[in-house]
Amino acid sequence: MALHERTLAVIEAFYEAALDETLWPSALQQITELSGSLGASFWVLDGVDTPRLSTFVTINFDPVAIKEYVEHTAAIDPTVQYLAAHPDVPIVHDGLVISEAEKEKHPYYDWHERCIDTRFRMVGQAQLMPAVQAGIALHRTRKAGRFESADIDQFAFLHRHLERALKIGVRIGSINAVAEFGKEWLNRCTAAVILLDRRKHIVFFNQAAHGLQAAGDGIRFSAHGLALARKQD
């Protein structure tokens, strides 16, 4: 398959995965092959106080090592820390985050060398809502070499479609981690929040709103939407 056909296939895979989260492994496989990488991951990073990887889908990595990474080691990963601090940077690669000399002394890369057979990483991300970002990370071995300017330019072209696909996924609710984070964030809000659909039926209310109704403080929820308890209100 010609290069432009493979590129179009990757773009199409992004949009398909945006509609169905189960298709991200297929999209990762295609971009891994196109970019000359060993493996890849699709991730969602969220958290108001402490960032966490609420979604982490990978291909070509040991599941045991990935489980340890998500549960423990990601917290000290310099790239994760950089992404959390720079959600508006679309393309992130090793050169922006850490030098090769610093890698040799960093405890994260000591673990990485022992458990995951890659050395270089390039990430494309998009900020989907406050405190939520998502993207794809590509990984190469020492032998394959670092991601050079031509690789970054190719990824930047694909990133425009990745960002659009992710935002479509948020709008239609197919990225479950984002929807769950939105609910969590609204539940932490001290103001009563009630969301209605176009028919004015209730689709969500947070804990503060639940407390308002439980206290009988002037508002009632029903299958038909909101009602005021007192006619004069």
Coordinates of N, CA and C in Angstrom, one line a residue:
M1 N 0.8 -1.2 0.0 CA 0.0 0.0 0.0 C 0.9 1.3 0.0
A2 N 0.6 2.2 -0.9 CA 1.4 3.4 -1.0 C 1.3 4.3 0.3
L3 N 2.2 5.2 0.5 CA 2.3 5.9 1.8 C 1.0 6.8 2.0
H4 N 0.6 7.4 0.9 CA -0.6 8.3 1.1 C -1.9 7.4 1.4
E5 N -1.9 6.2 0.9 CA -3.1 5.3 1.2 C -3.0 4.9 2.7
R6 N -1.8 4.6 3.2 CA -1.6 4.2 4.6 C -1.9 5.4 5.5
T7 N -1.5 6.6 5.1 CA -1.9 7.8 5.9 C -3.4 8.0 6.0
L8 N -4.0 7.9 4.8 CA -5.5 8.0 4.9 C -6.2 6.9 5.7
A9 N -5.6 5.7 5.7 CA -6.1 4.6 6.5 C -6.0 4.9 8.0
V10 N -4.9 5.5 8.4 CA -4.7 5.9 9.8 C -5.8 7.0 10.2
I11 N -5.9 8.0 9.3 CA -6.9 9.1 9.6 C -8.3 8.5 9.7
E12 N -8.7 7.6 8.8 CA -10.0 7.0 8.9 C -10.1 6.2 10.2
A13 N -9.1 5.5 10.6 CA -9.1 4.7 11.8 C -9.3 5.6 13.1
F14 N -8.8 6.8 13.1 CA -9.0 7.7 14.2 C -10.5 8.0 14.3
Y15 N -11.1 8.4 13.2 CA -12.5 8.7 13.3 C -13.4 7.5 13.6
E16 N -13.0 6.4 13.2 CA -13.8 5.2 13.6 C -13.7 4.9 15.1
A17 N -12.5 5.1 15.6 CA -12.2 4.9 17.0 C -13.0 5.9 17.9
A18 N -13.1 7.1 17.3 CA -13.8 8.2 18.0 C -15.3 7.8 18.2
L19 N -15.8 7.0 17.3 CA -17.2 6.5 17.4 C -17.4 5.3 18.3
D20 N -16.3 4.5 18.4 CA -16.3 3.2 19.1 C -14.9 3.0 19.8
E21 N -14.9 3.2 21.1 CA -13.6 3.0 21.9 C -12.9 1.7 21.7
T22 N -13.7 0.7 21.4 CA -13.0 -0.7 21.2 C -12.2 -0.7 20.0
L23 N -12.2 0.3 19.1 CA -11.4 0.3 17.9 C -10.1 1.0 18.0
W24 N -9.8 1.5 19.2 CA -8.5 2.2 19.4 C -7.3 1.2 19.1
P25 N -7.3 -0.1 19.5 CA -6.2 -0.9 19.2 C -5.9 -1.0 17.7
S26 N -6.9 -1.1 16.9 CA -6.7 -1.1 15.5 C -6.1 0.2 15.0
A27 N -6.6 1.3 15.5 CA -6.0 2.6 15.1 C -4.5 2.7 15.5
L28 N -4.2 2.2 16.7 CA -2.8 2.2 17.2 C -1.9 1.3 16.4
Q29 N -2.4 0.2 15.9 CA -1.6 -0.7 15.1 C -1.3 -0.1 13.8
Q30 N -2.2 0.6 13.2 CA -2.0 1.3 11.9 C -1.0 2.4 12.0
I31 N -1.1 3.2 13.1 CA -0.1 4.4 13.2 C 1.2 3.9 13.6
T32 N 1.3 2.8 14.4 CA 2.6 2.2 14.8 C 3.3 1.8 13.5
E33 N 2.7 1.1 12.6 CA 3.3 0.6 11.4 C 3.7 1.8 10.5
L34 N 2.8 2.8 10.4 CA 3.1 3.9 9.6 C 4.3 4.7 10.1
S35 N 4.5 4.8 11.4 CA 5.5 5.7 12.0 C 6.8 4.9 12.3
G36 N 6.9 3.6 12.0 CA 8.1 2.9 12.3 C 8.3 2.7 13.7
S37 N 7.3 2.6 14.5 CA 7.4 2.5 16.0 C 7.3 1.0 16.4
L38 N 7.7 0.8 17.7 CA 7.5 -0.6 18.2 C 6.1 -0.8 18.8
G39 N 5.6 0.2 19.5 CA 4.3 0.1 20.1 C 3.7 1.5 20.3
A40 N 2.4 1.5 20.8 CA 1.7 2.7 21.0 C 0.7 2.6 22.0
S41 N 0.2 3.8 22.5 CA -0.9 3.8 23.5 C -1.8 4.9 23.2
F42 N -3.1 4.7 23.6 CA -4.1 5.7 23.6 C -4.5 5.9 25.1
W43 N -4.4 7.2 25.5 CA -4.6 7.5 26.9 C -5.5 8.7 27.1
V44 N -6.1 8.7 28.3 CA -6.9 9.8 28.8 C -6.3 10.2 30.2
L45 N -5.8 11.4 30.3 CA -5.2 11.9 31.5 C -6.2 12.9 32.2
D46 N -6.6 12.7 33.4 CA -7.5 13.6 34.0 C -7.2 13.8 35.5
G47 N -7.8 14.8 36.1 CA -7.6 15.0 37.5 C -7.5 16.4 37.9
V48 N -8.3 16.9 38.8 CA -8.3 18.2 39.3 C -7.1 18.5 40.1
D49 N -6.8 17.5 41.0 CA -5.7 17.7 42.0 C -4.5 16.9 41.5
T50 N -4.6 15.6 41.4 CA -3.6 14.7 41.0 C -3.9 14.0 39.6
P51 N -3.2 14.3 38.6 CA -3.5 13.7 37.3 C -3.4 12.1 37.3
R52 N -4.3 11.5 36.6 CA -4.3 10.0 36.6 C -4.6 9.6 35.2
L53 N -4.2 8.4 34.8 CA -4.5 7.8 33.5 C -5.7 7.0 33.7
S54 N -6.9 7.6 33.4 CA -8.1 6.9 33.6 C -8.4 5.9 32.4
T55 N -7.8 6.1 31.3 CA -7.9 5.2 30.2 C -6.5 5.0 29.6
F56 N -6.1 3.8 29.4 CA -4.7 3.5 28.9 C -4.8 2.2 28.1
V57 N -4.8 2.3 26.7 CA -5.0 1.2 25.8 C -3.6 1.1 25.1
T58 N -3.0 -0.1 25.0 CA -1.7 -0.2 24.4 C -1.7 -1.4 23.4
I59 N -0.7 -1.4 22.5 CA -0.4 -2.5 21.7 C 1.1 -2.8 21.7
N60 N 1.4 -4.1 21.7 CA 2.8 -4.5 21.6 C 3.6 -4.3 22.9
F61 N 2.9 -4.2 24.0 CA 3.6 -4.1 25.3 C 3.1 -5.2 26.2
D62 N 4.0 -5.6 27.1 CA 3.7 -6.6 28.1 C 2.6 -6.1 29.1
P63 N 1.4 -6.8 29.1 CA 0.3 -6.3 30.0 C 0.7 -6.2 31.5
V64 N 1.6 -7.1 32.0 CA 2.0 -7.0 33.4 C 2.8 -5.7 33.6
A65 N 3.7 -5.3 32.7 CA 4.4 -4.1 32.8 C 3.5 -2.9 32.7
I66 N 2.5 -3.0 31.8 CA 1.6 -1.8 31.6 C 0.8 -1.6 32.9
K67 N 0.3 -2.7 33.5 CA -0.5 -2.6 34.7 C 0.4 -1.9 35.8
E68 N 1.6 -2.3 36.0 CA 2.5 -1.7 37.0 C 2.7 -0.2 36.6
Y69 N 2.8 0.1 35.3 CA 3.0 1.5 34.9 C 1.8 2.3 35.3
V70 N 0.6 1.9 35.0 CA -0.6 2.7 35.2 C -0.8 2.9 36.7
E71 N -0.6 1.8 37.5 CA -0.9 1.8 38.9 C 0.2 2.5 39.8
H72 N 1.4 2.5 39.3 CA 2.5 3.0 40.1 C 3.5 3.9 39.4
T73 N 4.1 3.5 38.3 CA 5.2 4.2 37.7 C 4.8 5.4 37.0
A74 N 3.6 5.5 36.4 CA 3.3 6.7 35.6 C 3.4 8.0 36.5
A75 N 3.2 7.8 37.8 CA 3.3 9.0 38.7 C 4.6 9.7 38.7
I76 N 5.7 8.9 38.3 CA 7.1 9.6 38.3 C 7.6 9.7 36.8
D77 N 6.7 9.4 35.9 CA 7.1 9.5 34.5 C 7.3 11.0 34.1
P78 N 8.5 11.5 33.7 CA 8.6 12.9 33.3 C 7.7 13.3 32.2
T79 N 7.4 12.4 31.2 CA 6.6 12.8 30.1 C 5.1 13.0 30.6
V80 N 4.6 12.2 31.5 CA 3.3 12.4 32.0 C 3.2 13.7 32.8
Q81 N 4.3 14.0 33.5 CA 4.3 15.3 34.3 C 4.3 16.5 33.3
Y82 N 5.1 16.3 32.2 CA 5.1 17.4 31.2 C 3.8 17.6 30.6
L83 N 3.1 16.5 30.2 CA 1.8 16.6 29.6 C 0.8 17.3 30.5
A84 N 0.8 16.9 31.7 CA -0.1 17.5 32.7 C 0.1 19.0 32.9
A85 N 1.4 19.4 32.8 CA 1.7 20.8 33.0 C 1.6 21.6 31.7
H86 N 1.5 20.9 30.5 CA 1.4 21.6 29.3 C 0.3 21.0 28.4
P87 N -0.9 21.2 28.8 CA -2.0 20.5 28.0 C -2.2 21.2 26.6
D88 N -1.7 22.4 26.4 CA -1.9 23.1 25.2 C -0.8 22.8 24.2
V89 N 0.2 22.0 24.5 CA 1.3 21.7 23.6 C 0.8 20.4 22.8
P90 N 0.6 20.6 21.4 CA 0.0 19.4 20.7 C 0.9 18.2 20.5
I91 N 2.2 18.5 20.2 CA 3.2 17.4 20.0 C 4.3 17.5 21.0
V92 N 4.5 16.4 21.7 CA 5.5 16.3 22.8 C 6.4 15.2 22.5
H93 N 7.7 15.4 22.5 CA 8.7 14.4 22.3 C 9.8 14.5 23.3
D94 N 10.7 13.5 23.3 CA 11.8 13.4 24.3 C 12.6 14.7 24.5
G95 N 12.9 15.3 23.3 CA 13.7 16.5 23.3 C 13.1 17.7 24.1
L96 N 11.8 17.7 24.2 CA 11.1 18.7 25.0 C 11.1 18.4 26.5
V97 N 11.3 17.2 26.8 CA 11.0 16.7 28.2 C 12.3 16.5 29.0
I98 N 13.2 15.7 28.4 CA 14.4 15.3 29.2 C 15.5 15.0 28.2
S99 N 16.8 15.2 28.7 CA 17.9 14.9 27.9 C 18.3 13.4 28.0
E100 N 19.1 12.9 27.1 CA 19.5 11.5 27.2 C 20.4 11.3 28.4
A101 N 21.2 12.3 28.8 CA 22.0 12.1 30.0 C 21.2 12.1 31.3
E102 N 20.1 12.9 31.3 CA 19.2 12.9 32.4 C 18.4 11.6 32.5
K103 N 18.1 11.0 31.4 CA 17.4 9.7 31.4 C 18.2 8.6 32.2
E104 N 19.5 8.7 32.0 CA 20.4 7.7 32.6 C 20.4 7.7 34.1
K105 N 20.0 8.9 34.7 CA 20.0 9.0 36.1 C 18.6 9.0 36.8
H106 N 17.6 9.0 35.9 CA 16.2 9.1 36.4 C 15.6 7.8 36.8
P107 N 15.0 7.7 38.0 CA 14.4 6.4 38.5 C 13.4 5.8 37.5
Y108 N 12.6 6.7 36.9 CA 11.6 6.2 35.9 C 12.2 5.4 34.8
Y109 N 13.3 5.9 34.2 CA 13.9 5.3 33.1 C 14.7 4.0 33.5
D110 N 15.1 4.0 34.8 CA 15.7 2.7 35.3 C 14.7 1.6 35.2
W111 N 13.4 1.9 35.7 CA 12.3 1.0 35.6 C 12.0 0.7 34.1
H112 N 11.9 1.7 33.3 CA 11.6 1.6 31.9 C 12.5 0.6 31.2
E113 N 13.8 0.8 31.4 CA 14.8 0.0 30.7 C 14.6 -1.5 31.1
R114 N 14.3 -1.8 32.4 CA 14.1 -3.1 32.8 C 12.8 -3.8 32.4
C115 N 11.8 -3.0 32.2 CA 10.5 -3.6 32.0 C 9.9 -3.4 30.6
I116 N 10.3 -2.3 29.9 CA 9.7 -2.0 28.6 C 10.9 -1.7 27.6
D117 N 10.9 -2.4 26.5 CA 12.0 -2.4 25.6 C 11.9 -1.2 24.6
T118 N 11.7 0.0 25.1 CA 11.7 1.2 24.2 C 12.5 2.3 24.9
R119 N 12.9 3.2 24.1 CA 13.8 4.3 24.6 C 13.2 5.7 24.3
F120 N 12.6 5.8 23.1 CA 12.2 7.2 22.6 C 10.6 7.2 22.4
R121 N 10.1 8.4 22.7 CA 8.6 8.5 22.7 C 8.2 9.9 22.0
M122 N 7.1 9.8 21.3 CA 6.5 11.0 20.8 C 5.0 10.9 21.0
V123 N 4.4 12.0 21.5 CA 3.0 12.1 21.9 C 2.3 13.2 21.2
G124 N 1.1 12.9 20.7 CA 0.1 13.9 20.2 C -1.1 13.9 21.1
Q125 N -1.4 15.1 21.6 CA -2.5 15.3 22.6 C -3.5 16.4 22.2
A126 N -4.6 16.3 22.9 CA -5.6 17.4 22.8 C -6.3 17.6 24.1
Q127 N -6.6 18.8 24.5 CA -7.3 19.1 25.7 C -8.8 19.1 25.4
L128 N -9.5 18.2 26.0 CA -10.9 17.9 25.7 C -11.9 18.7 26.6
M129 N -11.4 19.1 27.8 CA -12.2 19.9 28.7 C -11.2 20.3 29.8
P130 N -11.6 21.2 30.7 CA -10.7 21.6 31.8 C -10.3 20.3 32.6
A131 N -8.9 20.2 32.7 CA -8.3 19.1 33.5 C -8.5 17.7 32.8
V132 N -8.8 17.7 31.6 CA -8.9 16.4 30.8 C -8.2 16.6 29.5
Q133 N -7.2 15.7 29.2 CA -6.6 15.7 27.9 C -6.4 14.2 27.5
A134 N -6.3 14.0 26.2 CA -6.2 12.6 25.7 C -5.2 12.7 24.5
G135 N -4.7 11.5 24.1 CA -3.8 11.5 23.0 C -3.3 10.1 22.7
I136 N -2.3 10.1 21.8 CA -1.6 8.8 21.4 C -0.1 9.0 21.6
A137 N 0.5 8.0 22.2 CA 2.0 8.0 22.3 C 2.6 6.9 21.5
L138 N 3.6 7.2 20.8 CA 4.4 6.3 19.9 C 5.7 6.0 20.6
H139 N 6.2 4.8 20.5 CA 7.4 4.4 21.2 C 8.4 3.7 20.2
R140 N 9.7 4.0 20.3 CA 10.7 3.4 19.5 C 11.8 2.8 20.4
T141 N 12.5 1.8 19.9 CA 13.6 1.2 20.6 C 14.9 2.0 20.3
R142 N 15.9 1.8 21.1 CA 17.3 2.4 20.8 C 17.7 2.1 19.4
K143 N 17.5 0.9 18.9 CA 18.0 0.5 17.6 C 17.2 1.3 16.5
A144 N 15.9 1.5 16.7 CA 15.2 2.2 15.7 C 15.5 3.7 15.7
G145 N 15.9 4.2 16.8 CA 16.4 5.6 16.9 C 15.3 6.6 17.3
R146 N 15.7 7.8 17.6 CA 14.7 8.8 18.1 C 13.8 9.3 16.9
F147 N 12.7 10.0 17.3 CA 11.8 10.6 16.3 C 12.5 11.9 15.8
E148 N 12.7 11.9 14.5 CA 13.4 13.1 13.9 C 12.4 14.1 13.4
S149 N 12.8 15.2 12.8 CA 11.9 16.2 12.4 C 10.9 15.8 11.4
A150 N 11.3 14.9 10.4 CA 10.4 14.4 9.4 C 9.3 13.6 10.1
D151 N 9.6 12.8 11.1 CA 8.6 12.0 11.9 C 7.6 13.0 12.6
I152 N 8.2 14.0 13.2 CA 7.4 15.0 13.9 C 6.4 15.7 13.0
D153 N 6.9 16.1 11.8 CA 6.1 16.7 10.8 C 4.9 15.8 10.3
Q154 N 5.2 14.6 10.1 CA 4.2 13.6 9.7 C 3.2 13.5 10.8
F155 N 3.6 13.4 12.0 CA 2.7 13.2 13.1 C 1.9 14.5 13.3
A156 N 2.4 15.6 13.1 CA 1.7 16.9 13.2 C 0.5 16.9 12.2
F157 N 0.8 16.4 11.0 CA -0.3 16.4 10.0 C -1.4 15.4 10.5
L158 N -1.1 14.3 11.0 CA -2.1 13.4 11.6 C -2.8 13.9 12.8
H159 N -2.0 14.7 13.6 CA -2.6 15.2 14.8 C -3.8 16.0 14.6
R160 N -3.9 16.8 13.5 CA -5.1 17.6 13.3 C -6.3 16.7 13.2
H161 N -6.2 15.6 12.6 CA -7.3 14.6 12.6 C -7.6 13.9 13.9
L162 N -6.5 13.6 14.6 CA -6.6 13.0 15.9 C -7.4 13.9 16.9
E163 N -7.0 15.2 16.9 CA -7.7 16.1 17.8 C -9.2 16.3 17.4
R164 N -9.5 16.3 16.1 CA -10.9 16.5 15.7 C -11.6 15.2 16.1
A165 N -11.0 14.0 15.9 CA -11.7 12.8 16.2 C -12.0 12.7 17.7
L166 N -11.0 13.1 18.5 CA -11.2 13.1 20.0 C -12.3 14.0 20.4
K167 N -12.4 15.1 19.8 CA -13.5 16.1 20.2 C -14.8 15.6 19.7
I168 N -14.9 14.9 18.6 CA -16.1 14.2 18.2 C -16.5 13.2 19.2
G169 N -15.5 12.4 19.7 CA -15.8 11.4 20.7 C -16.4 12.0 22.0
V170 N -15.9 13.1 22.4 CA -16.4 13.8 23.6 C -17.9 14.2 23.3
R171 N -18.1 14.8 22.2 CA -19.5 15.3 21.9 C -20.5 14.2 21.8
I172 N -20.1 13.1 21.3 CA -21.1 12.0 21.2 C -21.1 11.0 22.4
G173 N -20.1 11.3 23.4 CA -20.0 10.5 24.6 C -19.4 9.2 24.4
S174 N -18.6 9.0 23.4 CA -18.1 7.6 23.2 C -16.8 7.4 23.9
I175 N -16.2 8.5 24.5 CA -15.0 8.3 25.3 C -15.4 8.3 26.8
N176 N -15.6 7.1 27.3 CA -16.3 6.9 28.6 C -15.5 7.6 29.7
A177 N -14.2 7.6 29.6 CA -13.4 8.2 30.7 C -13.7 9.7 30.9
V178 N -14.0 10.4 29.8 CA -14.2 11.8 29.8 C -15.6 12.0 30.4
A179 N -16.6 11.2 30.0 CA -17.9 11.4 30.6 C -17.9 11.1 32.1
E180 N -17.2 10.1 32.5 CA -17.1 9.8 33.9 C -16.4 10.9 34.7
F181 N -15.4 11.5 34.1 CA -14.7 12.6 34.8 C -15.6 13.8 34.9
G182 N -16.4 14.1 33.8 CA -17.3 15.2 33.9 C -18.3 15.0 35.0
K183 N -18.8 13.8 35.2 CA -19.8 13.6 36.3 C -19.1 13.8 37.7
E184 N -17.8 13.3 37.7 CA -17.1 13.4 39.0 C -16.8 14.9 39.3
W185 N -16.4 15.6 38.3 CA -16.2 17.1 38.5 C -17.4 17.8 38.9
L186 N -18.5 17.5 38.3 CA -19.8 18.2 38.7 C -20.2 17.8 40.1
N187 N -20.0 16.6 40.4 CA -20.4 16.1 41.8 C -19.5 16.8 42.9
R188 N -18.3 17.2 42.5 CA -17.5 17.9 43.5 C -17.8 19.4 43.6
C189 N -18.6 19.9 42.6 CA -19.1 21.3 42.6 C -20.0 21.5 43.8
T190 N -19.9 22.6 44.5 CA -20.7 22.9 45.7 C -22.1 23.5 45.3
A191 N -22.1 24.0 44.1 CA -23.4 24.5 43.6 C -24.3 23.4 43.0
A192 N -25.6 23.5 43.2 CA -26.5 22.5 42.6 C -26.5 22.6 41.1
V193 N -26.2 21.5 40.4 CA -26.2 21.5 38.9 C -27.2 20.4 38.4
I194 N -28.0 20.9 37.6 CA -29.0 20.0 37.0 C -29.0 20.2 35.5
L195 N -28.8 19.1 34.7 CA -28.7 19.1 33.3 C -30.0 18.6 32.7
L196 N -30.5 19.3 31.7 CA -31.7 18.9 31.0 C -31.5 18.7 29.5
D197 N -32.3 17.8 28.9 CA -32.2 17.6 27.5 C -33.1 18.6 26.8
R198 N -33.3 18.5 25.5 CA -34.1 19.5 24.7 C -35.5 19.4 25.1
R199 N -36.0 18.3 25.7 CA -37.4 18.2 26.1 C -37.6 18.6 27.5
K200 N -36.5 19.1 28.1 CA -36.5 19.6 29.5 C -36.6 18.4 30.5
H201 N -36.2 17.2 30.1 CA -36.1 16.1 31.0 C -34.8 16.1 31.6
I202 N -34.7 15.7 32.9 CA -33.4 15.6 33.6 C -32.5 14.5 33.1
V203 N -31.3 14.8 32.7 CA -30.4 13.8 32.3 C -29.2 13.6 33.3
F204 N -29.0 14.6 34.2 CA -28.0 14.5 35.3 C -28.3 15.5 36.3
F205 N -28.0 15.1 37.6 CA -28.0 16.1 38.7 C -26.9 15.7 39.6
N206 N -26.2 16.7 40.2 CA -25.1 16.4 41.1 C -25.5 16.2 42.5
Q207 N -24.5 15.9 43.4 CA -24.8 15.6 44.8 C -25.5 16.8 45.5
A208 N -25.0 18.0 45.1 CA -25.6 19.2 45.7 C -27.0 19.4 45.4
A209 N -27.4 19.1 44.1 CA -28.8 19.2 43.7 C -29.6 18.1 44.4
H210 N -29.1 16.9 44.5 CA -29.8 15.8 45.3 C -30.1 16.3 46.7
G211 N -29.1 16.9 47.3 CA -29.3 17.4 48.7 C -30.4 18.5 48.8
L212 N -30.4 19.3 47.7 CA -31.5 20.4 47.6 C -32.9 19.7 47.6
Q213 N -33.0 18.7 46.8 CA -34.3 18.1 46.7 C -34.6 17.3 48.0
A214 N -33.6 16.6 48.6 CA -33.9 15.9 49.8 C -34.3 16.8 51.0
A215 N -33.8 18.0 50.9 CA -34.1 19.0 52.0 C -35.5 19.6 51.8
G216 N -36.1 19.3 50.6 CA -37.4 19.9 50.3 C -37.3 21.4 50.2
D217 N -36.2 21.9 49.6 CA -35.9 23.3 49.6 C -36.4 24.0 48.3
G218 N -37.7 23.7 48.0 CA -38.3 24.5 46.9 C -38.3 23.9 45.5
I219 N -37.6 22.8 45.3 CA -37.5 22.2 44.0 C -37.8 20.7 44.1
R220 N -38.5 20.2 43.1 CA -38.8 18.8 43.0 C -38.4 18.3 41.6
F221 N -37.8 17.0 41.6 CA -37.4 16.4 40.4 C -38.5 15.3 40.1
S222 N -38.8 15.2 38.8 CA -39.7 14.1 38.4 C -39.3 13.6 37.0
A223 N -40.0 12.6 36.5 CA -39.8 12.1 35.1 C -40.0 13.2 34.1
H224 N -40.7 14.2 34.4 CA -41.0 15.2 33.4 C -40.1 16.4 33.5
G225 N -39.2 16.4 34.5 CA -38.2 17.5 34.6 C -38.3 18.1 36.0
L226 N -38.1 19.4 36.0 CA -38.1 20.2 37.3 C -39.4 20.8 37.5
A227 N -39.7 21.0 38.8 CA -40.9 21.7 39.2 C -40.6 22.4 40.5
L228 N -41.2 23.6 40.7 CA -41.1 24.3 41.9 C -42.1 23.8 42.9
A229 N -41.7 23.7 44.1 CA -42.7 23.2 45.1 C -43.8 24.1 45.5
R230 N -43.6 25.4 45.3 CA -44.6 26.4 45.7 C -45.0 27.2 44.4
K231 N -46.3 27.3 44.3 CA -46.9 27.9 43.1 C -46.4 29.3 42.9
Q232 N -46.3 30.0 44.0 CA -45.9 31.4 43.9 C -44.4 31.6 43.5
D233 N -43.6 30.6 43.5 CA -42.2 30.6 43.1 C -42.2 30.5 41.5

